[in-house]
mmCIF file of C-alpha atoms in Angstrom:
data_model
loop_
_atom_site.group_PDB
_atom_site.id
_atom_site.type_symbol
_atom_site.label_atom_id
_atom_site.label_comp_id
_atom_site.label_asym_id
_atom_site.label_seq_id
_atom_site.Cartn_x
_atom_site.Cartn_y
_atom_site.Cartn_z
ATOM 1 C CA UNK A 1 65.384 37.191 19.286
ATOM 2 C CA UNK A 2 61.521 36.806 18.984
ATOM 3 C CA UNK A 3 58.883 39.376 18.719
ATOM 4 C CA UNK A 4 58.707 41.866 21.489
ATOM 5 C CA UNK A 5 55.860 44.138 22.504
ATOM 6 C CA UNK A 6 52.223 44.151 21.701
ATOM 7 C CA UNK A 7 51.365 44.206 17.821
ATOM 8 C CA UNK A 8 50.146 47.365 16.675
ATOM 9 C CA UNK A 9 46.877 48.234 15.036
ATOM 10 C CA UNK A 10 47.345 48.648 11.293
ATOM 11 C CA UNK A 11 44.470 50.358 9.345
ATOM 12 C CA UNK A 12 43.710 51.039 5.637
ATOM 13 C CA UNK A 13 40.616 51.769 3.760
ATOM 14 C CA UNK A 14 39.489 48.184 3.238
ATOM 15 C CA UNK A 15 40.995 46.271 6.237
ATOM 16 C CA UNK A 16 42.084 47.017 9.968
ATOM 17 C CA UNK A 17 44.611 44.557 11.338
ATOM 18 C CA UNK A 18 43.848 44.312 15.018
ATOM 19 C CA UNK A 19 45.817 42.242 17.511
ATOM 20 C CA UNK A 20 44.157 38.900 17.748
ATOM 21 C CA UNK A 21 42.167 38.400 20.864
ATOM 22 C CA UNK A 22 39.517 36.019 22.280
ATOM 23 C CA UNK A 23 36.882 38.685 21.470
ATOM 24 C CA UNK A 24 37.582 37.997 17.869
ATOM 25 C CA UNK A 25 36.675 34.204 18.074
ATOM 26 C CA UNK A 26 33.033 34.542 17.293
ATOM 27 C CA UNK A 27 33.507 36.809 14.228
ATOM 28 C CA UNK A 28 36.238 34.363 13.176
ATOM 29 C CA UNK A 29 33.715 31.422 13.379
ATOM 30 C CA UNK A 30 31.173 33.316 11.233
ATOM 31 C CA UNK A 31 33.900 34.183 8.533
ATOM 32 C CA UNK A 32 35.096 30.685 8.393
ATOM 33 C CA UNK A 33 31.842 29.279 7.560
ATOM 34 C CA UNK A 34 30.733 31.400 4.856
ATOM 35 C CA UNK A 35 32.006 28.974 2.087
ATOM 36 C CA UNK A 36 34.837 26.716 2.720
ATOM 37 C CA UNK A 37 35.445 25.757 -0.914
ATOM 38 C CA UNK A 38 38.656 27.839 -1.305
ATOM 39 C CA UNK A 39 40.426 26.237 1.729
ATOM 40 C CA UNK A 40 41.429 23.093 0.048
ATOM 41 C CA UNK A 41 45.089 23.890 0.909
ATOM 42 C CA UNK A 42 44.746 26.176 3.939
ATOM 43 C CA UNK A 43 44.013 25.255 7.549
ATOM 44 C CA UNK A 44 41.069 27.356 8.630
ATOM 45 C CA UNK A 45 39.121 26.604 11.842
ATOM 46 C CA UNK A 46 35.558 25.552 11.693
ATOM 47 C CA UNK A 47 32.932 27.087 13.772
ATOM 48 C CA UNK A 48 33.659 24.926 16.858
ATOM 49 C CA UNK A 49 37.391 25.539 16.423
ATOM 50 C CA UNK A 50 37.590 29.099 16.493
ATOM 51 C CA UNK A 51 38.305 29.550 20.285
ATOM 52 C CA UNK A 52 41.073 26.796 20.180
ATOM 53 C CA UNK A 53 42.519 28.558 17.104
ATOM 54 C CA UNK A 54 42.701 31.926 19.019
ATOM 55 C CA UNK A 55 44.119 30.130 22.106
ATOM 56 C CA UNK A 56 46.841 28.437 20.081
ATOM 57 C CA UNK A 57 47.930 31.672 18.273
ATOM 58 C CA UNK A 58 47.979 33.578 21.559
ATOM 59 C CA UNK A 59 50.189 30.738 23.037
ATOM 60 C CA UNK A 60 52.525 31.203 20.121
ATOM 61 C CA UNK A 61 52.399 35.017 20.724
ATOM 62 C CA UNK A 62 53.290 34.489 24.344
ATOM 63 C CA UNK A 63 56.394 32.574 23.306
ATOM 64 C CA UNK A 64 57.368 35.717 21.113
ATOM 65 C CA UNK A 65 57.028 33.239 17.940
ATOM 66 C CA UNK A 66 53.976 35.098 16.326
ATOM 67 C CA UNK A 67 52.346 38.235 16.093
ATOM 68 C CA UNK A 68 48.661 37.386 15.302
ATOM 69 C CA UNK A 69 46.072 39.695 13.640
ATOM 70 C CA UNK A 70 42.338 39.514 13.057
ATOM 71 C CA UNK A 71 41.280 41.253 9.664
ATOM 72 C CA UNK A 72 38.475 43.444 10.422
ATOM 73 C CA UNK A 73 36.184 45.519 8.168
ATOM 74 C CA UNK A 74 36.948 49.091 9.305
ATOM 75 C CA UNK A 75 33.426 50.289 8.245
ATOM 76 C CA UNK A 76 31.408 47.684 9.881
ATOM 77 C CA UNK A 77 33.805 45.846 12.510
ATOM 78 C CA UNK A 78 32.917 42.624 11.018
ATOM 79 C CA UNK A 79 35.653 40.048 11.305
ATOM 80 C CA UNK A 80 36.881 39.127 7.854
ATOM 81 C CA UNK A 81 39.643 36.435 8.485
ATOM 82 C CA UNK A 82 42.998 36.250 10.151
ATOM 83 C CA UNK A 83 46.850 36.938 9.516
ATOM 84 C CA UNK A 84 50.146 37.174 11.241
ATOM 85 C CA UNK A 85 54.048 37.914 11.281
ATOM 86 C CA UNK A 86 55.980 34.637 12.175
ATOM 87 C CA UNK A 87 59.458 33.349 12.250
ATOM 88 C CA UNK A 88 61.289 36.459 13.293
ATOM 89 C CA UNK A 89 64.862 36.140 12.634
ATOM 90 C CA UNK A 90 67.448 38.555 14.319
ATOM 91 C CA UNK A 91 70.341 40.418 12.745
ATOM 92 C CA UNK A 92 73.822 39.022 13.491
ATOM 93 C CA UNK A 93 74.235 41.438 16.037
ATOM 94 C CA UNK A 94 71.218 40.217 17.874
ATOM 95 C CA UNK A 95 69.584 43.722 17.772
ATOM 96 C CA UNK A 96 66.293 44.039 15.754
ATOM 97 C CA UNK A 97 64.831 41.638 13.201
ATOM 98 C CA UNK A 98 66.556 41.312 9.866
ATOM 99 C CA UNK A 99 63.546 38.792 8.445
ATOM 100 C CA UNK A 100 60.056 37.822 9.075
ATOM 101 C CA UNK A 101 57.378 35.668 7.645
ATOM 102 C CA UNK A 102 53.864 36.781 6.835
ATOM 103 C CA UNK A 103 51.513 33.944 7.033
ATOM 104 C CA UNK A 104 48.555 32.142 8.715
ATOM 105 C CA UNK A 105 46.477 34.190 6.307
ATOM 106 C CA UNK A 106 42.925 33.435 5.355
ATOM 107 C CA UNK A 107 39.869 35.449 4.647
ATOM 108 C CA UNK A 108 36.068 34.837 4.502
ATOM 109 C CA UNK A 109 34.776 33.940 1.073
ATOM 110 C CA UNK A 110 32.989 37.469 0.773
ATOM 111 C CA UNK A 111 36.316 39.158 1.402
ATOM 112 C CA UNK A 112 38.395 37.376 -1.315
ATOM 113 C CA UNK A 113 38.936 39.443 -4.351
ATOM 114 C CA UNK A 114 37.944 42.799 -2.748
ATOM 115 C CA UNK A 115 41.342 44.415 -2.217
ATOM 116 C CA UNK A 116 41.427 43.281 1.506
ATOM 117 C CA UNK A 117 44.267 40.868 0.982
ATOM 118 C CA UNK A 118 46.313 43.479 -0.951
ATOM 119 C CA UNK A 119 45.851 46.061 1.675
ATOM 120 C CA UNK A 120 46.516 43.846 4.549
ATOM 121 C CA UNK A 121 49.876 42.607 2.830
ATOM 122 C CA UNK A 122 50.763 46.518 2.000
ATOM 123 C CA UNK A 123 50.141 47.319 5.865
ATOM 124 C CA UNK A 124 52.227 44.157 6.977
ATOM 125 C CA UNK A 125 55.022 44.822 4.491
ATOM 126 C CA UNK A 126 55.261 48.497 5.263
ATOM 127 C CA UNK A 127 55.486 47.899 8.922
ATOM 128 C CA UNK A 128 58.083 45.100 8.416
ATOM 129 C CA UNK A 129 60.340 47.328 6.309
ATOM 130 C CA UNK A 130 59.685 50.831 7.690
ATOM 131 C CA UNK A 131 59.050 50.273 11.370
ATOM 132 C CA UNK A 132 61.370 47.106 12.009
ATOM 133 C CA UNK A 133 63.891 47.808 9.152
ATOM 134 C CA UNK A 134 63.879 44.147 7.975
ATOM 135 C CA UNK A 135 65.840 43.168 4.926
ATOM 136 C CA UNK A 136 63.481 40.462 3.892
ATOM 137 C CA UNK A 137 59.711 39.302 4.158
ATOM 138 C CA UNK A 138 58.952 35.611 3.426
ATOM 139 C CA UNK A 139 55.784 34.104 2.279
ATOM 140 C CA UNK A 140 54.955 30.625 1.674
ATOM 141 C CA UNK A 141 52.034 28.334 0.412
ATOM 142 C CA UNK A 142 51.423 24.796 -0.670
ATOM 143 C CA UNK A 143 52.930 24.615 -3.948
ATOM 144 C CA UNK A 144 49.687 23.276 -5.627
ATOM 145 C CA UNK A 145 47.868 26.309 -4.370
ATOM 146 C CA UNK A 146 47.696 28.161 -7.648
ATOM 147 C CA UNK A 147 45.167 30.694 -6.163
ATOM 148 C CA UNK A 148 47.494 31.713 -3.319
ATOM 149 C CA UNK A 149 50.621 31.518 -5.523
ATOM 150 C CA UNK A 150 48.900 34.138 -7.848
ATOM 151 C CA UNK A 151 47.671 36.407 -5.040
ATOM 152 C CA UNK A 152 51.193 36.287 -3.491
ATOM 153 C CA UNK A 153 52.872 37.239 -6.681
ATOM 154 C CA UNK A 154 50.207 39.984 -7.151
ATOM 155 C CA UNK A 155 51.348 41.906 -4.272
ATOM 156 C CA UNK A 156 54.857 42.069 -5.556
ATOM 157 C CA UNK A 157 56.640 39.024 -3.971
ATOM 158 C CA UNK A 158 59.156 37.191 -6.110
ATOM 159 C CA UNK A 159 59.085 33.466 -6.481
ATOM 160 C CA UNK A 160 62.041 31.642 -5.229
ATOM 161 C CA UNK A 161 61.395 28.181 -5.658
ATOM 162 C CA UNK A 162 59.868 25.089 -4.054
ATOM 163 C CA UNK A 163 60.939 23.410 -0.774
ATOM 164 C CA UNK A 164 59.989 19.682 -0.964
ATOM 165 C CA UNK A 165 58.519 18.013 1.918
ATOM 166 C CA UNK A 166 58.877 20.953 4.160
ATOM 167 C CA UNK A 167 55.709 21.620 6.063
ATOM 168 C CA UNK A 168 52.545 19.847 7.173
ATOM 169 C CA UNK A 169 49.834 19.471 4.623
ATOM 170 C CA UNK A 170 46.368 20.850 5.264
ATOM 171 C CA UNK A 171 44.876 19.205 2.106
ATOM 172 C CA UNK A 172 41.858 16.757 2.898
ATOM 173 C CA UNK A 173 42.871 13.368 3.269
ATOM 174 C CA UNK A 174 46.743 14.103 3.619
ATOM 175 C CA UNK A 175 46.789 14.097 7.477
ATOM 176 C CA UNK A 176 50.262 13.296 8.859
ATOM 177 C CA UNK A 177 51.774 14.023 5.536
ATOM 178 C CA UNK A 178 54.333 16.801 4.337
ATOM 179 C CA UNK A 179 53.841 19.206 1.538
ATOM 180 C CA UNK A 180 56.001 21.114 -0.817
ATOM 181 C CA UNK A 181 56.110 24.976 -0.414
ATOM 182 C CA UNK A 182 56.346 27.468 -2.858
ATOM 183 C CA UNK A 183 58.546 30.185 -1.329
ATOM 184 C CA UNK A 184 58.177 33.798 -2.188
ATOM 185 C CA UNK A 185 60.216 36.893 -0.827
ATOM 186 C CA UNK A 186 60.226 40.639 -0.770
ATOM 187 C CA UNK A 187 63.554 42.386 0.089
ATOM 188 C CA UNK A 188 64.047 45.952 1.382
ATOM 189 C CA UNK A 189 65.730 47.245 -2.059
ATOM 190 C CA UNK A 190 62.677 46.249 -3.762
ATOM 191 C CA UNK A 191 60.158 47.789 -1.262
ATOM 192 C CA UNK A 192 60.014 51.397 -2.652
ATOM 193 C CA UNK A 193 59.069 50.333 -6.269
ATOM 194 C CA UNK A 194 56.646 47.619 -4.741
ATOM 195 C CA UNK A 195 55.207 50.216 -2.278
ATOM 196 C CA UNK A 196 54.154 52.508 -5.088
ATOM 197 C CA UNK A 197 52.703 49.766 -7.289
ATOM 198 C CA UNK A 198 50.509 48.605 -4.278
ATOM 199 C CA UNK A 199 49.576 52.097 -3.469
ATOM 200 C CA UNK A 200 48.566 52.717 -7.159
ATOM 201 C CA UNK A 201 46.512 49.466 -7.166
ATOM 202 C CA UNK A 202 44.789 50.237 -3.862
ATOM 203 C CA UNK A 203 44.110 53.849 -5.080
ATOM 204 C CA UNK A 204 42.392 52.362 -8.103
ATOM 205 C CA UNK A 205 40.340 50.031 -6.005
ATOM 206 C CA UNK A 206 39.177 53.046 -3.722
ATOM 207 C CA UNK A 207 38.171 54.995 -6.594
ATOM 208 C CA UNK A 208 36.070 52.292 -8.019
ATOM 209 C CA UNK A 209 34.597 51.716 -4.747
ATOM 210 C CA UNK A 210 33.652 55.475 -4.215
ATOM 211 C CA UNK A 211 29.913 56.279 -4.835
ATOM 212 C CA UNK A 212 28.997 57.951 -8.113
ATOM 213 C CA UNK A 213 28.301 61.647 -7.743
#
């Protein structure tokens, strides 16, 4: 069983997750070109590749393999990056999803470290556990990507180990090679506690952003 139906809009204070469409391509191109220094282990389309990137994600969505999102600033409408649900796995009965991965995630340099990633993960986790009733959410990153690993741990996912030579490497000069992937997960029994922690973290960020009176 793959993804069925259209991805719902998921909205928070720092980010609105909109189902990815061709109208996001120009904004994704601008976001990707702000500063590419943080993309050493992550594939992010360049300005000329944003349209192809959207086409690829929409093709995977048509095959029910991915639910892709654009990450958008709710205050300005500016596109900040992308993310997605992927790798849907059904319950043994074949009814509904028991597990899903969150990935294909990247943000413009100006949106990194602002609370956007934490809130996006909160919105995705909440939908997966509370709307779909999954038992597990996976997250993976290049095992060498210390920044990404720290960000995943910070949103409450547990490190499970490293799968060796398991996925395509996006590091410069490693075209055609495989990478080791660090695997993290969050399971349904942990979600209530992790939800509370994320909500407290986001409340603190909103308070710091609020204008002084």
